[in-house]
mmCIF file of C-alpha atoms and ligand atoms in Angstrom:
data_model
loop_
_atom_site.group_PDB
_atom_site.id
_atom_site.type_symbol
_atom_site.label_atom_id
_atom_site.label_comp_id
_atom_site.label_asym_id
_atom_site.label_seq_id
_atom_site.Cartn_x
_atom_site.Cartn_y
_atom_site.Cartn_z
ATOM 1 C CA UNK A 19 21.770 -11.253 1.892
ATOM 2 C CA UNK A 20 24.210 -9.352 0.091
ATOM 3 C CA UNK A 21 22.444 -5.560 0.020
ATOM 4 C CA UNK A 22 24.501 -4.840 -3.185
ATOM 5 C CA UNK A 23 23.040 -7.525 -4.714
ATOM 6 C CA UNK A 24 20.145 -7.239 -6.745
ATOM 7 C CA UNK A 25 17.063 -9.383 -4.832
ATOM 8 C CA UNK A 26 16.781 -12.499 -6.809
ATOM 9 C CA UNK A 27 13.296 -12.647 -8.813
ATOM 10 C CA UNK A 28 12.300 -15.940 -6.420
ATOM 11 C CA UNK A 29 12.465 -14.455 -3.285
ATOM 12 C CA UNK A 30 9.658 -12.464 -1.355
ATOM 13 C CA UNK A 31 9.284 -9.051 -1.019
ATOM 14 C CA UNK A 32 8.048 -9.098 2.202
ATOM 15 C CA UNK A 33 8.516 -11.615 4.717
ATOM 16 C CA UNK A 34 6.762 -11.339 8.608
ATOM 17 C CA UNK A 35 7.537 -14.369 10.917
ATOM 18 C CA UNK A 36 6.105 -14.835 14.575
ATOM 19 C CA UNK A 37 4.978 -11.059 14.416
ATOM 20 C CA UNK A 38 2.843 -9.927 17.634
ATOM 21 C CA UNK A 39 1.037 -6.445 18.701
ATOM 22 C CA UNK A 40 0.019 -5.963 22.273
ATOM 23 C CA UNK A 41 -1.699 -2.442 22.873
ATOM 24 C CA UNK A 42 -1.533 -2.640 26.604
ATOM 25 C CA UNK A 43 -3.821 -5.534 27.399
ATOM 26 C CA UNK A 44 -5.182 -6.500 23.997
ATOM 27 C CA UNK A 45 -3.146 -8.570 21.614
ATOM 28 C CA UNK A 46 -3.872 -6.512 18.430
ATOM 29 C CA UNK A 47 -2.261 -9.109 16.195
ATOM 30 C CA UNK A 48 -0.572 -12.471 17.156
ATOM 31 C CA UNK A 49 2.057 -15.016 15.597
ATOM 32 C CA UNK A 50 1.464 -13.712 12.005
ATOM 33 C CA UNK A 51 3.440 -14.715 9.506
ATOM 34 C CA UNK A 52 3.910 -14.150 5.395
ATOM 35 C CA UNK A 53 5.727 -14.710 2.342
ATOM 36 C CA UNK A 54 4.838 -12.163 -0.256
ATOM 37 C CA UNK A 55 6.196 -12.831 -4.082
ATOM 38 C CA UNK A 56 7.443 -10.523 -6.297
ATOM 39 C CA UNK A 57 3.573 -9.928 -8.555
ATOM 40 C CA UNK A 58 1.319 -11.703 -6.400
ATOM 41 C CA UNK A 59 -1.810 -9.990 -5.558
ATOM 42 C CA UNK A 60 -3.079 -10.920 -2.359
ATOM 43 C CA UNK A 61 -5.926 -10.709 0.161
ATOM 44 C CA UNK A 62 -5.882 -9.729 3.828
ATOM 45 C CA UNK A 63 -9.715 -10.137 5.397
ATOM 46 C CA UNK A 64 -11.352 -10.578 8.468
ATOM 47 C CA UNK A 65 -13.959 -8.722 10.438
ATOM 48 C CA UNK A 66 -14.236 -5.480 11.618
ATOM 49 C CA UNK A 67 -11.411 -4.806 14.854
ATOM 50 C CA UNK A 68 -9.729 -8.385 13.310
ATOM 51 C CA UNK A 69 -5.881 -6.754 13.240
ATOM 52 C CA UNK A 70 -5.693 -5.841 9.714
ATOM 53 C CA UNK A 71 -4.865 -2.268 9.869
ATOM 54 C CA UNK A 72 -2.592 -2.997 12.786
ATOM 55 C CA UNK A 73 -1.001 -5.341 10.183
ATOM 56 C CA UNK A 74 -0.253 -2.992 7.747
ATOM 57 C CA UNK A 75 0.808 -0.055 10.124
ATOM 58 C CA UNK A 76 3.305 -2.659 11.391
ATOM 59 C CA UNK A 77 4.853 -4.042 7.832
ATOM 60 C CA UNK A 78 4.999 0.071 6.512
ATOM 61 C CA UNK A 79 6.657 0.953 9.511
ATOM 62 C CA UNK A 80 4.129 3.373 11.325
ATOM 63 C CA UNK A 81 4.423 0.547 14.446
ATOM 64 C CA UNK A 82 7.106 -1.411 15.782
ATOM 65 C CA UNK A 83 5.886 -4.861 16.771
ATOM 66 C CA UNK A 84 6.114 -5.891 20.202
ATOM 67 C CA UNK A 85 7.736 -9.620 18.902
ATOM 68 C CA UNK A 86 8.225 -10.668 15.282
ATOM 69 C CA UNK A 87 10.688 -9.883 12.686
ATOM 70 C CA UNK A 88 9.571 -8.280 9.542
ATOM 71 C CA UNK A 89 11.946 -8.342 6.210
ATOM 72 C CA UNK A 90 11.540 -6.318 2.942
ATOM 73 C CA UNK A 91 13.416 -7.655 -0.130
ATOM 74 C CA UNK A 92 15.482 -9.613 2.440
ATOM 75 C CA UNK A 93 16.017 -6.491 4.860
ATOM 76 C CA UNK A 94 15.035 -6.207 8.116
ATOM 77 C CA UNK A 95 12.948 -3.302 9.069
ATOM 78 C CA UNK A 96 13.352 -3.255 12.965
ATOM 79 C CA UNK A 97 13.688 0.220 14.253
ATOM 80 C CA UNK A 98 13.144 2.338 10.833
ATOM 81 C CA UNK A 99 10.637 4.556 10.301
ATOM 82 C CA UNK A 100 8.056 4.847 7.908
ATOM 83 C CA UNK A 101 9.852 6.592 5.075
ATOM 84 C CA UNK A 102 12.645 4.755 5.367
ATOM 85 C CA UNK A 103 10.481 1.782 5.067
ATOM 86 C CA UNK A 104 8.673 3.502 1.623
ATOM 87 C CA UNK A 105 12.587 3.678 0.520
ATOM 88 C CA UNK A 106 13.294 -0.063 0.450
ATOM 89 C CA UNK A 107 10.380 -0.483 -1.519
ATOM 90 C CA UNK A 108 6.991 -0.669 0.711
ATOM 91 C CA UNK A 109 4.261 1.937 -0.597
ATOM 92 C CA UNK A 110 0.680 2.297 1.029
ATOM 93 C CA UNK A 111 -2.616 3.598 0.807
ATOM 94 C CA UNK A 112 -4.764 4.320 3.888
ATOM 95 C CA UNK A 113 -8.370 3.163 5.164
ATOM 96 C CA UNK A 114 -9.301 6.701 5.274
ATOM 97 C CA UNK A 115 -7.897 8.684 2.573
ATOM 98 C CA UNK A 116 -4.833 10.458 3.505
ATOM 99 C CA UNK A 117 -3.713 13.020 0.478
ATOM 100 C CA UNK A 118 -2.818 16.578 1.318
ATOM 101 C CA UNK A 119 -5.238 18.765 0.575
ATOM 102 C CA UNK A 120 -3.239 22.114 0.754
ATOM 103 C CA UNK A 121 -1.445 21.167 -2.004
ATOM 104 C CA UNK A 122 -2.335 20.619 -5.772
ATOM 105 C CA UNK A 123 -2.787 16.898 -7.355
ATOM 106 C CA UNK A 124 0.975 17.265 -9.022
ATOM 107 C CA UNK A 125 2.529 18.123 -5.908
ATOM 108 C CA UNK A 126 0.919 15.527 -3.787
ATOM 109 C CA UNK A 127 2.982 13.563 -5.939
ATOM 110 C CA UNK A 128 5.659 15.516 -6.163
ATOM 111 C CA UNK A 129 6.226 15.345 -2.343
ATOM 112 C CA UNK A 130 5.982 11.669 -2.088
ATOM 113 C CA UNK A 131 8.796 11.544 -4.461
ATOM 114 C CA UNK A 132 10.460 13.265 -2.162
ATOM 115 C CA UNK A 133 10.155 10.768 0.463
ATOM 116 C CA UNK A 134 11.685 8.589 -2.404
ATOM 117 C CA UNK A 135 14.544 10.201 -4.153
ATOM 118 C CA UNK A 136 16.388 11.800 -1.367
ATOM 119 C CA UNK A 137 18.621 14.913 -1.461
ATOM 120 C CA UNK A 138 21.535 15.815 0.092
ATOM 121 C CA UNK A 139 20.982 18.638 2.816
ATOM 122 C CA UNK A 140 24.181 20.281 0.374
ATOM 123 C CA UNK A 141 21.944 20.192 -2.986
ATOM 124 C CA UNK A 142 19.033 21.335 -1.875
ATOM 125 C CA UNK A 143 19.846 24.491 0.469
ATOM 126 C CA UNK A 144 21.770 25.438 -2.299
ATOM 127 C CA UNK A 145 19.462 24.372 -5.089
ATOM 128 C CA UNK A 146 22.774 22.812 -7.192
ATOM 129 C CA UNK A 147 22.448 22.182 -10.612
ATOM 130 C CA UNK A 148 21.884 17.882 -9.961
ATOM 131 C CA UNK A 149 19.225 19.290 -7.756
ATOM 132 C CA UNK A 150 17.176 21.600 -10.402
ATOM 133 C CA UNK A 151 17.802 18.557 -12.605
ATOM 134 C CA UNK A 152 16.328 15.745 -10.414
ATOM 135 C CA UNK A 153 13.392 18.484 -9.576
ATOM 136 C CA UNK A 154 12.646 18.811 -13.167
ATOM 137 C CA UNK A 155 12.494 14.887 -13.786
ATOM 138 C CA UNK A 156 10.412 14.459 -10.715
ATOM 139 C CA UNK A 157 7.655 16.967 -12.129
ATOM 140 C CA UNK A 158 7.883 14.962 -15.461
ATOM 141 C CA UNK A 159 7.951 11.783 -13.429
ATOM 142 C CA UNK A 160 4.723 13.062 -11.700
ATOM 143 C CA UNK A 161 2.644 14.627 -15.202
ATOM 144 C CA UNK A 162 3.425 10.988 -16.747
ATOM 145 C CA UNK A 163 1.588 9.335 -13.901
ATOM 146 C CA UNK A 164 -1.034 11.576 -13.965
ATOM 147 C CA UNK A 165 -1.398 10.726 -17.734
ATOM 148 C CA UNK A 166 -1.239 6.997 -16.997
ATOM 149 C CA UNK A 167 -4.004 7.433 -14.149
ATOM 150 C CA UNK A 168 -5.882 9.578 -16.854
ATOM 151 C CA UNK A 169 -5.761 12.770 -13.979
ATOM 152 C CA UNK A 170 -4.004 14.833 -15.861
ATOM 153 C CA UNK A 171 -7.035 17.296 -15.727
ATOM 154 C CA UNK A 172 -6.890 17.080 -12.061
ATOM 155 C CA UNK A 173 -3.417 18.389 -11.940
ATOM 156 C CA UNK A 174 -3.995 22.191 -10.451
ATOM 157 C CA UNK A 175 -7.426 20.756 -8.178
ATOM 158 C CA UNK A 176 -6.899 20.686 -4.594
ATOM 159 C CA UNK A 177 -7.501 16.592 -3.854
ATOM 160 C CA UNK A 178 -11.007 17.693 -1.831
ATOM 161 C CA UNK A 179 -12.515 19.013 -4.723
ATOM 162 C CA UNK A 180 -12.339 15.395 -6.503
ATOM 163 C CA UNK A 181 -15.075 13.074 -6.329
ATOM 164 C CA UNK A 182 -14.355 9.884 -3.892
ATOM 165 C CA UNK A 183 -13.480 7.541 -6.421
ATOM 166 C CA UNK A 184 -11.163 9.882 -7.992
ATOM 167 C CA UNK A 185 -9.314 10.710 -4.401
ATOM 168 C CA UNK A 186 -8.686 6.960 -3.935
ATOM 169 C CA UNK A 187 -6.938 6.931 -7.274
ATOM 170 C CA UNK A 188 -5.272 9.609 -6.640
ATOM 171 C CA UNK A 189 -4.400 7.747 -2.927
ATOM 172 C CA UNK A 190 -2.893 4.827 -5.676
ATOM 173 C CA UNK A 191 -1.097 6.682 -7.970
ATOM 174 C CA UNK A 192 0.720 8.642 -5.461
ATOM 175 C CA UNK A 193 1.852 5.780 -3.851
ATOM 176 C CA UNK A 194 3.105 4.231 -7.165
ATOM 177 C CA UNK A 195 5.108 7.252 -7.744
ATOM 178 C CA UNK A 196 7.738 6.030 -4.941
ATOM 179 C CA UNK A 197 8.344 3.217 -7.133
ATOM 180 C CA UNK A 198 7.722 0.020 -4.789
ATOM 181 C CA UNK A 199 8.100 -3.326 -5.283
ATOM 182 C CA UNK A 200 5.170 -3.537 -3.003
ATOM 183 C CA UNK A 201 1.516 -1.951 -3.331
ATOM 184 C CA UNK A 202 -0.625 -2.570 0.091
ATOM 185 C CA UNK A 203 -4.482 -1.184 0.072
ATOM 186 C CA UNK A 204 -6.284 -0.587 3.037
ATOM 187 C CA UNK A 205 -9.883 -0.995 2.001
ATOM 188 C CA UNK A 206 -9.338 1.150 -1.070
ATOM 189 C CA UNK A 207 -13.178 0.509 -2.448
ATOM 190 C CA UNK A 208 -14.571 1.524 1.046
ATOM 191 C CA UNK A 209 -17.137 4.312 0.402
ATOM 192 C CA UNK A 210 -17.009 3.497 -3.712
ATOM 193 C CA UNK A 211 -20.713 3.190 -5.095
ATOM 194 C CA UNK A 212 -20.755 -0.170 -7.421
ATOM 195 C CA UNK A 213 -20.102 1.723 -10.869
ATOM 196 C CA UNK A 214 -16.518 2.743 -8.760
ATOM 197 C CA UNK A 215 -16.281 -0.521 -7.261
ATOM 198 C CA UNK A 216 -15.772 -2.229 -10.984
ATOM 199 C CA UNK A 217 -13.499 0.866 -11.892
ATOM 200 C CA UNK A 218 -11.151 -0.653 -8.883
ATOM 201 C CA UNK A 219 -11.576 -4.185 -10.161
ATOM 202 C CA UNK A 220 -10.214 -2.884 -13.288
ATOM 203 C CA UNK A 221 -7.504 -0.283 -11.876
ATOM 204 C CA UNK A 222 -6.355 -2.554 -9.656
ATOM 205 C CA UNK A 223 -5.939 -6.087 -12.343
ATOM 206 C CA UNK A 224 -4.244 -3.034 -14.833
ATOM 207 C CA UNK A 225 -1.884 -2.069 -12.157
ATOM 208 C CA UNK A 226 -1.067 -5.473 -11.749
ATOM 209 C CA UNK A 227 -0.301 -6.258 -15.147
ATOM 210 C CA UNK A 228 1.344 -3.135 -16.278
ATOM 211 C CA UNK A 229 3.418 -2.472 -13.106
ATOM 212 C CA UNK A 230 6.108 -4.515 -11.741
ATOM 213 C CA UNK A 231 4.420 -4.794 -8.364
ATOM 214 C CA UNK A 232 3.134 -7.498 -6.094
ATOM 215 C CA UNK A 233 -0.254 -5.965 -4.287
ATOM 216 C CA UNK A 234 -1.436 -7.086 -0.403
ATOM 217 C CA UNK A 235 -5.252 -5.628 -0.150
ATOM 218 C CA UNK A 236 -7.139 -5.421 2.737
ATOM 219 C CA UNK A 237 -10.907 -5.477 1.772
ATOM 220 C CA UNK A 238 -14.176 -5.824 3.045
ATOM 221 C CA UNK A 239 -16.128 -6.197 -0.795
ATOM 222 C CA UNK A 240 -15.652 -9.568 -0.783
ATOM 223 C CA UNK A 241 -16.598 -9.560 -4.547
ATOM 224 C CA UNK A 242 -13.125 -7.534 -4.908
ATOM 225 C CA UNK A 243 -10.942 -9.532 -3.131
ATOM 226 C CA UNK A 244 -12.355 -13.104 -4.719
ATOM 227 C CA UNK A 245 -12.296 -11.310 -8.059
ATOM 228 C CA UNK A 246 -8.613 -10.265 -8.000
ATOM 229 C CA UNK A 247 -6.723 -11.904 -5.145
ATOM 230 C CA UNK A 248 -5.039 -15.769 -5.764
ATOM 231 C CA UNK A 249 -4.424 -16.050 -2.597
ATOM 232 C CA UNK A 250 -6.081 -14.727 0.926
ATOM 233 C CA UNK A 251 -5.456 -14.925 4.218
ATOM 234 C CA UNK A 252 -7.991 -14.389 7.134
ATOM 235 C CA UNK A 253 -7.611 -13.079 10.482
ATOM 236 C CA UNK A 254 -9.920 -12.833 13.594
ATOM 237 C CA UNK A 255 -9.301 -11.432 17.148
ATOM 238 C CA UNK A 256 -5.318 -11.076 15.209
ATOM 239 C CA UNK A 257 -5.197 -14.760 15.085
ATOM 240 C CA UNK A 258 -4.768 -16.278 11.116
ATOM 241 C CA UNK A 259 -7.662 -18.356 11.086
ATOM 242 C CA UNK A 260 -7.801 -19.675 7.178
ATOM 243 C CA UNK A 261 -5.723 -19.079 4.334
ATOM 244 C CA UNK A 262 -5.556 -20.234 0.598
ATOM 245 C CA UNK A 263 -7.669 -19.892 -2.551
ATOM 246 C CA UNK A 264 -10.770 -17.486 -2.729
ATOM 247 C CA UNK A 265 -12.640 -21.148 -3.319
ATOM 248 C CA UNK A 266 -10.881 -22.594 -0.153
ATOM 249 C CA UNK A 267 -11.580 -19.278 2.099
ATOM 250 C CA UNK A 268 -15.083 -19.257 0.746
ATOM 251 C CA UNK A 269 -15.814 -22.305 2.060
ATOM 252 C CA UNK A 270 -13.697 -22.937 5.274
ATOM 253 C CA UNK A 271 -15.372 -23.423 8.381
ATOM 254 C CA UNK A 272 -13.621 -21.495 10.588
ATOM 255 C CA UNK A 273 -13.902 -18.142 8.195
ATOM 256 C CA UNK A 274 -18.267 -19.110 8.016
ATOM 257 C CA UNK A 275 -18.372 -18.868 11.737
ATOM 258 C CA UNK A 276 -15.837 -15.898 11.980
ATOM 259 C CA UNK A 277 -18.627 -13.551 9.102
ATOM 260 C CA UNK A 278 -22.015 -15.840 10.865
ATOM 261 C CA UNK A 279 -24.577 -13.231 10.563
ATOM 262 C CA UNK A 280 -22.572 -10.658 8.000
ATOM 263 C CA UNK A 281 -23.645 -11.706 4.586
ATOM 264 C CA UNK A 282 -20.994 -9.816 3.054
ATOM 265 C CA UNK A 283 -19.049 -13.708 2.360
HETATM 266 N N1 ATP B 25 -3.068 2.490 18.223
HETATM 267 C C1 ATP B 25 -3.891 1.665 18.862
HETATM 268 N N2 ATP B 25 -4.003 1.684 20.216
HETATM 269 C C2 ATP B 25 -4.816 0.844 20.874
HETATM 270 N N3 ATP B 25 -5.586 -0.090 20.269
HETATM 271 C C3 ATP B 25 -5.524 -0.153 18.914
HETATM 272 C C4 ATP B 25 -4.681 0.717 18.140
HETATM 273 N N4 ATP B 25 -4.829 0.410 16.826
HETATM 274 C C5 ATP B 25 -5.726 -0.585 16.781
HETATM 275 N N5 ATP B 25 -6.146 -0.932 18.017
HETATM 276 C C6 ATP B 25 -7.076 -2.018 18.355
HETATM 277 O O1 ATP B 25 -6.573 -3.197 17.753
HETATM 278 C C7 ATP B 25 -7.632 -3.988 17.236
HETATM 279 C C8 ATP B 25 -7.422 -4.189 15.753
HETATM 280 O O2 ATP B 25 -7.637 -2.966 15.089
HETATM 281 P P1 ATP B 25 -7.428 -2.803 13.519
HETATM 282 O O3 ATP B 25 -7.671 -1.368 13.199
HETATM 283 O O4 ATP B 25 -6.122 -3.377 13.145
HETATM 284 O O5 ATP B 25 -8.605 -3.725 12.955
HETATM 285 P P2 ATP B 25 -9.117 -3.920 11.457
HETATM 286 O O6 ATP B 25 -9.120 -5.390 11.196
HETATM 287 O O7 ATP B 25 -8.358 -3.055 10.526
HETATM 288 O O8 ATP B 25 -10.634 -3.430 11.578
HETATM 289 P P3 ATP B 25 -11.587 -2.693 10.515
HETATM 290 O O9 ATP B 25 -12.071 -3.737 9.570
HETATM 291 O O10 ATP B 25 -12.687 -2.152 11.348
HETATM 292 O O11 ATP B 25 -10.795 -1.626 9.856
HETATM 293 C C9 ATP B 25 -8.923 -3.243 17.565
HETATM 294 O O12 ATP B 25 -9.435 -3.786 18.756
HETATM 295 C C10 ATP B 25 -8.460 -1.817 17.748
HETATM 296 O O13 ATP B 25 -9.313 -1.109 18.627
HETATM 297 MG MG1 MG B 26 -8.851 -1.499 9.297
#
């Protein structure tokens, strides 16, 4: 594919084939494979230890996989690192909130705009005028998607001070801000009480229809994922053991016996 080229609407943002995780002894994750659209939103479950984190650390860049090839908007990501994977378009959130907390709400998204927009080492040693420019319309860039996220209030709080709920859509909104074509969630309604829970529900369809962004969540509420996701794939022991419709995952045989004794499905 032609990286001049704009990616054609049709085809997926990101594509894994055959990709495998060994951490010494213990395949991690094995043969996976995926074709995310452009505006899907999508389900990754499974037990506890199942691969899914491993999944995600692998298609954001954080691991290399030991075999497997994994392409964003028709680019391969073999040997990049994380940011330069968040450049082509990935963004992510983590299972246990990562946001900075030495640093104000605005610049936590400040920074990861950073990661985004990069500068010449020129312009910004010596602060040229493109760079005060491009610093200005980040901070605007940031206050409008604090507005949008209704945290405006929040902007001068240090993210610790927040209440949970608020932290995770903080987590959200600052990885929006790099502009992806991509959303993933690890977990994001882990440790939400069930008043936050249908705050998610409803941040995360709104996202989806305002945003031109296809969304891969990882989730244990099952509730959440059925609610939103059209389409879900299940993993166990990082082998894909189901995937298809919430009313097809629901009631597969393989994904019963993989949850027997959680009633969480
Ligand atoms: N960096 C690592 N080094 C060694 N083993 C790892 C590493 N990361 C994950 N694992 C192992 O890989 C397996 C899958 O872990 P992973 O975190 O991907 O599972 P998960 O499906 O996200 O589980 P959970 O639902 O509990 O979050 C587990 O057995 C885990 O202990
Ligand atoms: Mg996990």
């Amino acid at each position: 594919m032609d990286p001049k080229q704009p990616t054609p609407d049709n085809s997926p943002v990101l594509e894994i084939r055959g990709m495998t995780q060994r951490f010494g002894g213990l395949k991690a994750v094995s043969g996976f494979n995926v074709s995310l659209m452009p505006n899907q939103l999508t389900g990754l479950i499974g037990p506890n230890g199942a691969g899914k984190t491993t999944v995600f650390n692998l298609s954001s860049g954080f691991y290399q996989p030991t075999e497997g090839a994994i392409f964003v908007n028709g680019q391969p990501t073999a040997g990049l690192k994380p940011h330069k994977v968040t450049s082509m378009g990935i963004a992510r959130t983590f299972q246990n909130i990562r946001l900075w907390n030495d640093m104000t709400v605005l610049d936590n998204i400040r920074v990861a705009q950073h990661y985004w927009l990069k500068y010449g080492f020129f312009s910004s040693v010596f602060r040229t005028r493109s760079y005060k420019e491009r610093e200005a319309q980040i901070t605007k860039e940031a206050e409008e998607l604090l507005d949008v996220f209704d945290l405006r209030q929040f902007a001068d709080e240090t993210p610790k001070n927040l209440p949970y709920g608020t932290q995770r859509k903080l987590e959200i909104a600052r990885a929006l801000s790099t502009h992806p074509k991509l959303l993933m969630l690890d977990e994001p309604a882990a440790g939400l009480n069930s008043a936050d829970v249908l705050e998610l529900i409803r941040l995360i369809r709104w996202i989806h229809d305002n945003f031109d962004v296809s969304i891969w969540m990882i989730e244990h509420h099952m509730d959440v994922v059925m609610e939103l996701c059209s389409q879900i794939k299940v993993i166990d022991f990082g082998e894909t053991i189901a995937e298809g419709t919430p009313d097809e995952v629901r009631t597969h045989p393989a994904v019963i016996t993989a949850y027997l004794g959680d009633d969480t499905i």
